[in-house]
């Protein structure tokens, strides 16, 4: 992005921290509608696929695996990659512990808010809890 280039050309601690915080919200945001398919849209496509065999649409992995919400497979892989990159992004390892707040606070809040607003119940509470555990283990690996 333009701000990243500016930060590289003229290093600024304020701008760097702003970009890191921005990307902590941007990365999960890209996994929610309108940036990715909603669960309602995927369910509609699955229903349409059962009646008519639209091979290209029905073969989409997003549709086959119900890959929606922050608990979806693709979302989890992106979030895990973002967490594993953090030792190179954070200025000091002490800042790595701030990611616990992101995993245990921000992500569950966004997920719960999306479930309440959309009425989607593709992933149950134990699925969400398991996926938070996976993200916590990922952070543990990134820290140590």
Short mmCIF file of N, CA, C and O in Angstrom, two decimals, residues 1-12 15-16 19:
data_model
loop_
_atom_site.label_atom_id
_atom_site.label_comp_id
_atom_site.label_asym_id
_atom_site.label_seq_id
_atom_site.Cartn_x
_atom_site.Cartn_y
_atom_site.Cartn_z
N UNK A 1 0.84 -1.19 0.00
CA UNK A 1 0.00 0.00 0.00
C UNK A 1 0.87 1.24 0.00
O UNK A 1 2.07 1.18 0.25
N UNK A 2 0.26 2.36 -0.24
CA UNK A 2 0.98 3.63 -0.30
C UNK A 2 1.61 3.98 1.05
O UNK A 2 2.76 4.42 1.11
N UNK A 3 0.87 3.76 2.15
CA UNK A 3 1.40 4.09 3.48
C UNK A 3 2.60 3.24 3.83
O UNK A 3 3.52 3.70 4.50
N UNK A 4 2.60 1.98 3.40
CA UNK A 4 3.75 1.11 3.66
C UNK A 4 4.99 1.63 2.92
O UNK A 4 6.10 1.60 3.47
N UNK A 5 4.81 2.12 1.71
CA UNK A 5 5.94 2.69 0.96
C UNK A 5 6.45 3.95 1.63
O UNK A 5 7.66 4.18 1.71
N UNK A 6 5.53 4.79 2.11
CA UNK A 6 5.92 6.02 2.81
C UNK A 6 6.68 5.66 4.09
O UNK A 6 7.70 6.28 4.40
N UNK A 7 6.19 4.66 4.82
CA UNK A 7 6.85 4.24 6.05
C UNK A 7 8.25 3.70 5.77
O UNK A 7 9.16 3.91 6.55
N UNK A 8 8.42 3.03 4.63
CA UNK A 8 9.74 2.50 4.27
C UNK A 8 10.68 3.63 3.86
O UNK A 8 11.85 3.62 4.21
N UNK A 9 10.16 4.63 3.14
CA UNK A 9 11.00 5.74 2.67
C UNK A 9 11.38 6.67 3.82
O UNK A 9 12.53 7.12 3.91
N UNK A 10 10.41 6.99 4.67
CA UNK A 10 10.65 7.86 5.83
C UNK A 10 10.17 7.15 7.08
O UNK A 10 9.00 7.29 7.46
N UNK A 11 11.03 6.35 7.72
CA UNK A 11 10.59 5.56 8.88
C UNK A 11 9.98 6.43 9.98
O UNK A 11 10.50 7.48 10.35
N UNK A 12 8.82 5.98 10.43
CA UNK A 12 8.11 6.67 11.50
C UNK A 12 7.47 5.62 12.39
O UNK A 12 6.73 4.76 11.91
N UNK A 15 3.59 5.87 12.28
CA UNK A 15 2.99 5.34 11.05
C UNK A 15 3.10 3.82 11.01
O UNK A 15 2.17 3.13 10.60
N UNK A 16 4.23 3.28 11.45
CA UNK A 16 4.42 1.84 11.48
C UNK A 16 3.38 1.17 12.39
O UNK A 16 2.73 0.20 12.01
N UNK A 19 -0.06 1.22 10.84
CA UNK A 19 -0.23 0.20 9.80
C UNK A 19 -0.40 -1.19 10.39
O UNK A 19 -1.21 -1.98 9.90
#
